[in-house]
């Protein structure tokens, strides 16, 4: 049993905690919260709760929330910690993990340099084997790596251009915007392309990004100049169909927007309506003059969750990445098939 701690129990942390709980070979020892808010109240019903700052323990107790101790106490009792604290905080926390000799999985808000290993299970599982510190790349980079890896293996990639249409913020956040504007990311190329290269260094990719007033899902519009110009649309569809953690959808089946995809995810009955898979529009995919065009949608709150589980197994020494992904996918009920009605 791998003993796991979760430091930062927000959008990503709570999902990773629940995903760890579904695996037979690992368990959550405890989760860390900074404040005694409603999320702490929910967390303590399922997990042992620890707090970041000792001076806050009294505040938790005053609100009737039982706290086991501080993050230091938790770190004494785990093999690996998943750091899902806000962007940039993970870098500060690393010193603490080093002090306790605990392995750590960081998230995409941290820099590649923090760990030297940026991770996407399908792309570079082996790079994380036995490492002390690994960074699971962001939701957008995860989505790009998943499909680009498939295309590169099938046809070879000469050049990728992608536009990332980004959700403004997560559904539980009322502070950020825009709420009535479309905001281009003026720094070109956007950071997403270089981030893909931390996992798939060979891929020549440029990205632009636009922020839109929605809270559920990012959408990518991607063009790929293929090396093997004889690759057919059927070859691509078959490869996506067989790929792990990618599903094919059809706009014609009333899955024409992110809203409908999220409705589909809710109907799957998964906790929080999560969609771990990257949804690629089969009827929005085409090849013209050796260039592949496709759209994909990313559920930003959940696509990195299975990657965190595999990263835990990799750092703890499970050498067979396919086996780890098989177990993760089975336990999370991840779909591996074409869900279109063709
Ligand atoms: P979040 O704000 O939803 O959750 C972060 C949690 O950490 C909150 O509960 C916060 O109270 C807590 N926290 C604050 N300071 C802390 C500290 N010093 N120590 C421990 N916990 C602390 O953030 P999130 O969206 O879950 O993002 C976490 C990480 O995951 C970031 O690196 C982010 O870039 C990355 N990520 C986010 C998304 C997304 O779409 N939300 C997707 C992929 C990756």
Tab-separated table of C-alpha atoms and ligand atoms in Angstrom:
chain	number	residue	atom	x	y	z
A	1	UNK	CA	0.000	0.000	0.000
A	2	UNK	CA	1.487	3.329	-1.060
A	3	UNK	CA	0.775	5.943	1.607
A	4	UNK	CA	-0.302	9.215	-0.021
A	5	UNK	CA	-0.810	12.696	1.417
A	6	UNK	CA	-2.665	15.445	-0.421
A	7	UNK	CA	-1.439	18.985	0.221
A	8	UNK	CA	-3.994	21.462	-1.156
A	9	UNK	CA	-7.544	20.196	-1.284
A	10	UNK	CA	-9.146	22.352	-3.982
A	11	UNK	CA	-10.281	21.593	-7.528
A	12	UNK	CA	-7.467	19.160	-8.287
A	13	UNK	CA	-6.596	17.954	-4.780
A	14	UNK	CA	-10.033	16.665	-3.874
A	15	UNK	CA	-10.340	14.782	-7.159
A	16	UNK	CA	-6.902	13.204	-6.819
A	17	UNK	CA	-7.735	12.186	-3.231
A	18	UNK	CA	-10.893	10.419	-4.389
A	19	UNK	CA	-9.028	8.775	-7.279
A	20	UNK	CA	-6.310	7.489	-4.919
A	21	UNK	CA	-9.067	6.027	-2.728
A	22	UNK	CA	-10.336	3.983	-5.707
A	23	UNK	CA	-6.989	2.181	-6.179
A	24	UNK	CA	-6.115	-1.080	-4.443
A	25	UNK	CA	-2.392	-0.313	-4.148
A	26	UNK	CA	-2.533	3.115	-2.477
A	27	UNK	CA	-4.437	4.952	0.213
A	28	UNK	CA	-4.938	8.533	1.372
A	29	UNK	CA	-3.352	9.029	4.795
A	30	UNK	CA	-4.660	12.575	5.041
A	31	UNK	CA	-5.410	15.845	3.287
A	32	UNK	CA	-4.221	19.349	4.133
A	33	UNK	CA	-6.390	22.454	4.319
A	34	UNK	CA	-5.371	25.998	5.181
A	35	UNK	CA	-8.755	27.231	6.448
A	36	UNK	CA	-11.781	25.785	8.254
A	37	UNK	CA	-14.231	26.458	5.419
A	38	UNK	CA	-17.061	24.345	3.981
A	39	UNK	CA	-14.551	22.303	1.972
A	40	UNK	CA	-12.773	21.363	5.220
A	41	UNK	CA	-16.127	20.323	6.656
A	42	UNK	CA	-16.731	18.072	3.656
A	43	UNK	CA	-13.164	16.735	3.641
A	44	UNK	CA	-13.166	15.661	7.276
A	45	UNK	CA	-16.167	13.410	6.629
A	46	UNK	CA	-13.981	11.283	4.330
A	47	UNK	CA	-10.326	11.904	5.190
A	48	UNK	CA	-8.079	12.683	8.120
A	49	UNK	CA	-7.542	16.427	8.013
A	50	UNK	CA	-4.282	18.274	8.629
A	51	UNK	CA	-3.617	21.990	8.453
A	52	UNK	CA	-0.841	24.078	6.945
A	53	UNK	CA	-0.340	26.455	9.850
A	54	UNK	CA	-0.195	25.279	13.520
A	55	UNK	CA	-1.741	28.567	14.637
A	56	UNK	CA	-4.913	27.685	12.704
A	57	UNK	CA	-5.624	24.473	14.626
A	58	UNK	CA	-7.588	26.400	17.245
A	59	UNK	CA	-9.724	28.038	14.571
A	60	UNK	CA	-10.565	24.608	13.105
A	61	UNK	CA	-11.469	23.292	16.574
A	62	UNK	CA	-13.645	26.362	17.280
A	63	UNK	CA	-15.626	25.516	14.164
A	64	UNK	CA	-16.028	21.914	15.262
A	65	UNK	CA	-13.642	20.503	12.668
A	66	UNK	CA	-11.311	17.805	13.980
A	67	UNK	CA	-7.706	18.274	12.859
A	68	UNK	CA	-5.089	15.514	13.264
A	69	UNK	CA	-2.157	17.944	13.231
A	70	UNK	CA	-0.055	19.930	10.817
A	71	UNK	CA	1.406	19.157	7.422
A	72	UNK	CA	4.647	18.165	9.202
A	73	UNK	CA	2.786	15.413	11.063
A	74	UNK	CA	1.278	14.158	7.828
A	75	UNK	CA	4.618	14.161	6.028
A	76	UNK	CA	6.067	11.927	8.753
A	77	UNK	CA	3.582	9.257	7.752
A	78	UNK	CA	3.480	9.211	3.921
A	79	UNK	CA	5.570	7.836	1.052
A	80	UNK	CA	4.491	10.457	-1.432
A	81	UNK	CA	2.637	13.762	-1.313
A	82	UNK	CA	0.505	15.156	-4.115
A	83	UNK	CA	0.961	18.917	-3.989
A	84	UNK	CA	-2.199	20.507	-5.385
A	85	UNK	CA	-1.712	23.898	-3.772
A	86	UNK	CA	-2.194	27.076	-5.850
A	87	UNK	CA	0.246	27.939	-8.646
A	88	UNK	CA	3.705	28.809	-7.304
A	89	UNK	CA	3.067	27.573	-3.757
A	90	UNK	CA	4.302	24.086	-4.640
A	91	UNK	CA	7.771	25.504	-5.268
A	92	UNK	CA	7.831	26.865	-1.701
A	93	UNK	CA	6.492	23.589	-0.298
A	94	UNK	CA	9.258	21.535	-1.933
A	95	UNK	CA	11.743	22.512	0.807
A	96	UNK	CA	9.400	20.920	3.337
A	97	UNK	CA	9.178	17.693	1.318
A	98	UNK	CA	12.955	17.564	1.008
A	99	UNK	CA	13.286	17.976	4.768
A	100	UNK	CA	10.969	15.029	5.372
A	101	UNK	CA	12.476	12.879	2.608
A	102	UNK	CA	9.056	12.496	0.988
A	103	UNK	CA	8.531	12.122	-2.758
A	104	UNK	CA	6.243	14.735	-4.311
A	105	UNK	CA	4.003	15.078	-7.353
A	106	UNK	CA	3.484	18.722	-8.348
A	107	UNK	CA	0.907	20.204	-10.735
A	108	UNK	CA	1.034	22.208	-13.943
A	109	UNK	CA	1.022	25.587	-12.174
A	110	UNK	CA	4.625	24.928	-11.163
A	111	UNK	CA	7.566	25.291	-13.528
A	112	UNK	CA	9.259	22.408	-15.308
A	113	UNK	CA	12.525	23.458	-13.639
A	114	UNK	CA	11.105	22.678	-10.182
A	115	UNK	CA	11.315	18.928	-10.829
A	116	UNK	CA	13.133	18.505	-14.141
A	117	UNK	CA	10.511	15.863	-15.038
A	118	UNK	CA	7.219	16.937	-16.601
A	119	UNK	CA	4.823	14.027	-16.902
A	120	UNK	CA	2.098	12.697	-19.129
A	121	UNK	CA	1.580	8.982	-18.589
A	122	UNK	CA	1.003	8.005	-22.231
A	123	UNK	CA	3.953	10.081	-23.423
A	124	UNK	CA	6.802	9.601	-20.951
A	125	UNK	CA	5.842	7.353	-18.014
A	126	UNK	CA	9.359	5.917	-17.796
A	127	UNK	CA	10.943	9.362	-17.256
A	128	UNK	CA	9.269	9.509	-13.834
A	129	UNK	CA	10.396	6.082	-12.618
A	130	UNK	CA	11.898	6.213	-9.094
A	131	UNK	CA	12.181	10.030	-9.267
A	132	UNK	CA	11.713	12.051	-6.081
A	133	UNK	CA	9.908	14.975	-7.730
A	134	UNK	CA	7.657	14.966	-10.779
A	135	UNK	CA	5.362	17.599	-12.247
A	136	UNK	CA	2.099	16.517	-13.886
A	137	UNK	CA	1.616	19.013	-16.715
A	138	UNK	CA	-1.407	21.325	-16.912
A	139	UNK	CA	-4.832	20.319	-18.181
A	140	UNK	CA	-4.211	21.899	-21.612
A	141	UNK	CA	-0.748	20.375	-21.996
A	142	UNK	CA	-2.124	16.987	-20.936
A	143	UNK	CA	-4.780	17.211	-23.650
A	144	UNK	CA	-2.285	18.260	-26.305
A	145	UNK	CA	0.209	15.531	-25.339
A	146	UNK	CA	-2.447	12.802	-25.373
A	147	UNK	CA	-3.530	13.346	-28.964
A	148	UNK	CA	-0.245	14.607	-30.431
A	149	UNK	CA	1.605	11.542	-29.140
A	150	UNK	CA	-0.910	9.336	-31.002
A	151	UNK	CA	-0.503	11.327	-34.231
A	152	UNK	CA	3.283	11.427	-33.982
A	153	UNK	CA	3.483	7.642	-33.555
A	154	UNK	CA	1.140	7.084	-36.498
A	155	UNK	CA	2.256	9.620	-39.084
A	156	UNK	CA	5.113	11.699	-37.690
A	157	UNK	CA	4.656	15.384	-36.928
A	158	UNK	CA	6.388	18.084	-38.943
A	159	UNK	CA	4.699	21.069	-37.268
A	160	UNK	CA	1.729	21.770	-34.971
A	161	UNK	CA	-0.222	25.018	-34.689
A	162	UNK	CA	-2.869	25.129	-31.996
A	163	UNK	CA	-5.253	27.741	-30.638
A	164	UNK	CA	-6.316	27.193	-27.045
A	165	UNK	CA	-9.743	28.616	-26.231
A	166	UNK	CA	-9.572	28.732	-22.466
A	167	UNK	CA	-12.288	28.758	-19.826
A	168	UNK	CA	-12.060	31.927	-17.720
A	169	UNK	CA	-12.004	30.149	-14.360
A	170	UNK	CA	-13.313	27.033	-12.612
A	171	UNK	CA	-17.037	26.682	-11.765
A	172	UNK	CA	-16.471	27.113	-8.019
A	173	UNK	CA	-14.673	30.453	-8.387
A	174	UNK	CA	-16.616	33.729	-8.382
A	175	UNK	CA	-13.622	36.073	-8.433
A	176	UNK	CA	-12.094	35.849	-11.909
A	177	UNK	CA	-13.243	36.852	-15.352
A	178	UNK	CA	-13.828	37.936	-18.015
A	179	UNK	CA	-17.616	37.720	-17.804
A	180	UNK	CA	-18.468	39.743	-20.894
A	181	UNK	CA	-15.386	39.781	-23.074
A	182	UNK	CA	-13.080	37.623	-25.154
A	183	UNK	CA	-9.502	38.137	-24.109
A	184	UNK	CA	-6.562	37.116	-26.313
A	185	UNK	CA	-3.322	36.099	-24.636
A	186	UNK	CA	-1.065	38.696	-26.242
A	187	UNK	CA	2.188	36.952	-25.495
A	188	UNK	CA	2.789	34.900	-28.622
A	189	UNK	CA	3.423	32.013	-28.682
A	190	UNK	CA	1.461	31.200	-25.533
A	191	UNK	CA	3.201	29.095	-22.873
A	192	UNK	CA	1.341	25.924	-23.889
A	193	UNK	CA	3.610	25.033	-26.834
A	194	UNK	CA	6.854	25.185	-24.823
A	195	UNK	CA	5.091	23.232	-22.083
A	196	UNK	CA	4.259	20.388	-24.502
A	197	UNK	CA	7.959	20.290	-25.382
A	198	UNK	CA	8.852	19.567	-21.744
A	199	UNK	CA	7.114	16.199	-22.287
A	200	UNK	CA	7.516	15.653	-26.041
A	201	UNK	CA	10.717	17.588	-26.857
A	202	UNK	CA	10.837	16.504	-30.504
A	203	UNK	CA	7.511	18.110	-31.415
A	204	UNK	CA	7.627	21.459	-33.218
A	205	UNK	CA	4.586	23.294	-31.846
A	206	UNK	CA	3.352	26.889	-31.659
A	207	UNK	CA	0.292	27.919	-29.700
A	208	UNK	CA	-1.933	30.952	-29.232
A	209	UNK	CA	-4.591	31.297	-26.539
A	210	UNK	CA	-7.862	33.149	-25.984
A	211	UNK	CA	-9.796	33.409	-22.721
A	212	UNK	CA	-13.598	33.167	-22.975
A	213	UNK	CA	-16.384	33.686	-20.410
A	214	UNK	CA	-17.157	30.064	-19.586
A	215	UNK	CA	-16.200	27.888	-16.620
A	216	UNK	CA	-16.395	24.367	-18.007
A	217	UNK	CA	-13.860	23.040	-20.482
A	218	UNK	CA	-11.163	24.371	-22.770
A	219	UNK	CA	-11.374	23.847	-26.512
A	220	UNK	CA	-8.388	23.355	-28.824
A	221	UNK	CA	-8.382	24.015	-32.579
A	222	UNK	CA	-5.347	22.124	-33.876
A	223	UNK	CA	-3.611	21.771	-37.243
A	224	UNK	CA	-0.818	19.250	-37.723
A	225	UNK	CA	1.472	19.118	-40.734
A	226	UNK	CA	2.082	15.373	-41.073
A	227	UNK	CA	5.350	13.818	-42.203
A	228	UNK	CA	3.630	10.800	-43.795
A	229	UNK	CA	1.440	12.519	-46.380
A	230	UNK	CA	-0.242	9.224	-47.258
A	231	UNK	CA	-1.970	9.081	-43.854
A	232	UNK	CA	-5.731	8.903	-44.347
A	233	UNK	CA	-8.525	10.306	-42.225
A	234	UNK	CA	-9.525	6.714	-41.393
A	235	UNK	CA	-5.997	6.022	-40.116
A	236	UNK	CA	-6.271	9.019	-37.776
A	237	UNK	CA	-9.774	8.132	-36.577
A	238	UNK	CA	-8.725	4.525	-35.921
A	239	UNK	CA	-5.682	5.693	-33.974
A	240	UNK	CA	-7.751	8.073	-31.832
A	241	UNK	CA	-10.286	5.305	-31.370
A	242	UNK	CA	-7.665	2.972	-29.959
A	243	UNK	CA	-5.909	5.643	-27.902
A	244	UNK	CA	-6.133	5.660	-24.157
A	245	UNK	CA	-7.995	8.504	-22.416
A	246	UNK	CA	-9.285	9.935	-25.690
A	247	UNK	CA	-12.897	9.609	-26.828
A	248	UNK	CA	-14.361	10.362	-30.212
A	249	UNK	CA	-17.632	12.267	-30.265
A	250	UNK	CA	-19.895	13.487	-33.050
A	251	UNK	CA	-21.441	16.941	-33.190
A	252	UNK	CA	-24.215	15.293	-35.198
A	253	UNK	CA	-25.132	13.212	-32.117
A	254	UNK	CA	-26.029	16.437	-30.274
A	255	UNK	CA	-22.528	16.677	-28.842
A	256	UNK	CA	-21.800	19.877	-30.719
A	257	UNK	CA	-20.501	21.998	-27.843
A	258	UNK	CA	-18.720	21.865	-24.511
A	259	UNK	CA	-22.108	22.295	-22.769
A	260	UNK	CA	-23.395	19.053	-24.280
A	261	UNK	CA	-20.168	17.201	-23.529
A	262	UNK	CA	-20.437	18.197	-19.877
A	263	UNK	CA	-24.061	17.019	-19.870
A	264	UNK	CA	-22.839	13.686	-21.271
A	265	UNK	CA	-20.210	13.506	-18.497
A	266	UNK	CA	-22.888	14.139	-15.861
A	267	UNK	CA	-25.021	11.396	-17.400
A	268	UNK	CA	-22.100	8.980	-17.092
A	269	UNK	CA	-22.787	9.262	-13.368
A	270	UNK	CA	-19.245	10.042	-12.393
A	271	UNK	CA	-18.593	11.975	-9.210
A	272	UNK	CA	-18.703	15.745	-9.870
A	273	UNK	CA	-19.618	15.092	-13.525
A	274	UNK	CA	-15.950	14.669	-14.416
A	275	UNK	CA	-14.647	13.741	-17.859
A	276	UNK	CA	-11.143	12.338	-17.559
A	277	UNK	CA	-10.970	11.672	-21.302
A	278	UNK	CA	-10.105	14.196	-24.031
A	279	UNK	CA	-13.104	14.521	-26.361
A	280	UNK	CA	-12.179	14.762	-30.053
A	281	UNK	CA	-14.854	15.635	-32.603
A	282	UNK	CA	-14.876	12.853	-35.187
A	283	UNK	CA	-17.008	14.932	-37.558
A	284	UNK	CA	-14.750	17.932	-36.926
A	285	UNK	CA	-11.598	16.100	-38.012
A	286	UNK	CA	-10.238	16.282	-41.548
A	287	UNK	CA	-7.079	15.952	-43.627
A	288	UNK	CA	-6.270	18.232	-46.541
A	289	UNK	CA	-2.959	18.243	-48.464
A	290	UNK	CA	-1.204	16.288	-45.719
A	291	UNK	CA	-2.396	18.617	-42.962
A	292	UNK	CA	-4.622	17.246	-40.203
A	293	UNK	CA	-7.275	19.515	-38.661
A	294	UNK	CA	-9.152	18.635	-35.474
A	295	UNK	CA	-10.904	20.059	-32.419
A	296	UNK	CA	-10.715	18.671	-28.917
A	297	UNK	CA	-12.357	19.570	-25.621
A	298	UNK	CA	-10.649	19.330	-22.234
A	299	UNK	CA	-12.399	19.040	-18.878
A	300	UNK	CA	-9.849	21.139	-17.029
A	301	UNK	CA	-10.883	19.998	-13.554
A	302	UNK	CA	-10.327	16.297	-14.152
A	303	UNK	CA	-8.149	15.269	-17.123
A	304	UNK	CA	-4.964	15.411	-15.002
A	305	UNK	CA	-6.415	13.157	-12.288
A	306	UNK	CA	-5.457	9.781	-13.852
A	307	UNK	CA	-2.013	11.226	-14.641
A	308	UNK	CA	-1.457	11.952	-10.942
A	309	UNK	CA	-2.287	8.334	-10.082
A	310	UNK	CA	0.185	7.000	-12.650
A	311	UNK	CA	2.816	9.500	-11.501
A	312	UNK	CA	2.482	8.118	-7.953
A	313	UNK	CA	3.058	4.554	-9.225
A	314	UNK	CA	5.993	5.660	-11.383
A	315	UNK	CA	7.864	7.422	-8.586
A	316	UNK	CA	7.174	4.458	-6.310
A	317	UNK	CA	8.733	2.118	-8.866
A	318	UNK	CA	5.990	0.360	-10.827
A	319	UNK	CA	7.991	-0.146	-14.009
A	320	UNK	CA	5.171	-1.193	-16.313
A	321	UNK	CA	3.452	2.049	-17.310
A	322	UNK	CA	0.813	0.298	-19.415
A	323	UNK	CA	-0.124	-1.814	-16.407
A	324	UNK	CA	-0.406	1.264	-14.207
A	325	UNK	CA	-2.610	3.014	-16.755
A	326	UNK	CA	-4.756	-0.122	-17.156
A	327	UNK	CA	-5.364	-0.220	-13.403
A	328	UNK	CA	-6.027	3.520	-13.170
A	329	UNK	CA	-8.414	3.473	-16.116
A	330	UNK	CA	-10.332	0.458	-14.821
A	331	UNK	CA	-10.705	1.926	-11.339
A	332	UNK	CA	-11.798	5.336	-12.627
A	333	UNK	CA	-14.172	3.834	-15.225
A	334	UNK	CA	-12.320	5.535	-18.069
A	335	UNK	CA	-13.840	4.883	-21.485
A	336	UNK	CA	-11.654	3.558	-24.267
A	337	UNK	CA	-13.886	3.457	-27.293
A	338	UNK	CA	-15.644	5.401	-29.977
A	339	UNK	CA	-18.880	6.690	-28.487
A	340	UNK	CA	-20.241	8.031	-31.779
A	341	UNK	CA	-23.281	6.366	-33.287
A	342	UNK	CA	-21.649	5.517	-36.619
B	1	LIG	P1	-7.514	25.569	-6.087
B	1	LIG	O1	-7.379	26.994	-5.766
B	1	LIG	O2	-8.836	25.040	-6.515
B	1	LIG	O3	-7.039	24.676	-4.848
B	1	LIG	C1	-5.875	24.949	-4.142
B	1	LIG	C2	-6.091	24.600	-2.687
B	1	LIG	O4	-4.884	24.782	-1.977
B	1	LIG	C3	-7.141	25.470	-2.035
B	1	LIG	O5	-7.982	24.641	-1.261
B	1	LIG	C4	-6.312	26.419	-1.142
B	1	LIG	O6	-7.005	26.806	0.005
B	1	LIG	C5	-5.154	25.523	-0.773
B	1	LIG	N1	-3.946	26.228	-0.345
B	1	LIG	C6	-3.652	27.548	-0.385
B	1	LIG	N2	-2.433	27.788	0.116
B	1	LIG	C7	-1.924	26.588	0.469
B	1	LIG	C8	-0.701	26.166	1.035
B	1	LIG	N3	0.266	27.044	1.363
B	1	LIG	N4	-0.516	24.852	1.265
B	1	LIG	C9	-1.445	23.962	0.946
B	1	LIG	N5	-2.635	24.285	0.390
B	1	LIG	C10	-2.869	25.589	0.161
B	1	LIG	O7	-6.407	25.250	-7.174
B	1	LIG	P2	-6.427	24.112	-8.273
B	1	LIG	O8	-7.218	24.596	-9.428
B	1	LIG	O9	-6.781	22.812	-7.645
B	1	LIG	O10	-4.919	24.136	-8.743
B	1	LIG	C11	-3.914	23.436	-8.046
B	1	LIG	C12	-2.775	23.193	-9.004
B	1	LIG	O11	-3.255	22.400	-10.101
B	1	LIG	C13	-2.159	24.453	-9.644
B	1	LIG	O12	-0.797	24.206	-9.876
B	1	LIG	C14	-2.905	24.538	-10.960
B	1	LIG	O13	-2.178	25.272	-11.932
B	1	LIG	C15	-3.010	23.073	-11.332
B	1	LIG	N6	-4.101	22.732	-12.250
B	1	LIG	C16	-5.313	23.312	-12.156
B	1	LIG	C17	-6.304	22.974	-13.064
B	1	LIG	C18	-7.644	23.629	-13.028
B	1	LIG	O14	-8.226	23.792	-14.104
B	1	LIG	N7	-8.184	23.989	-11.916
B	1	LIG	C19	-6.058	22.015	-14.031
B	1	LIG	C20	-4.813	21.382	-14.066
B	1	LIG	C21	-3.825	21.761	-13.175
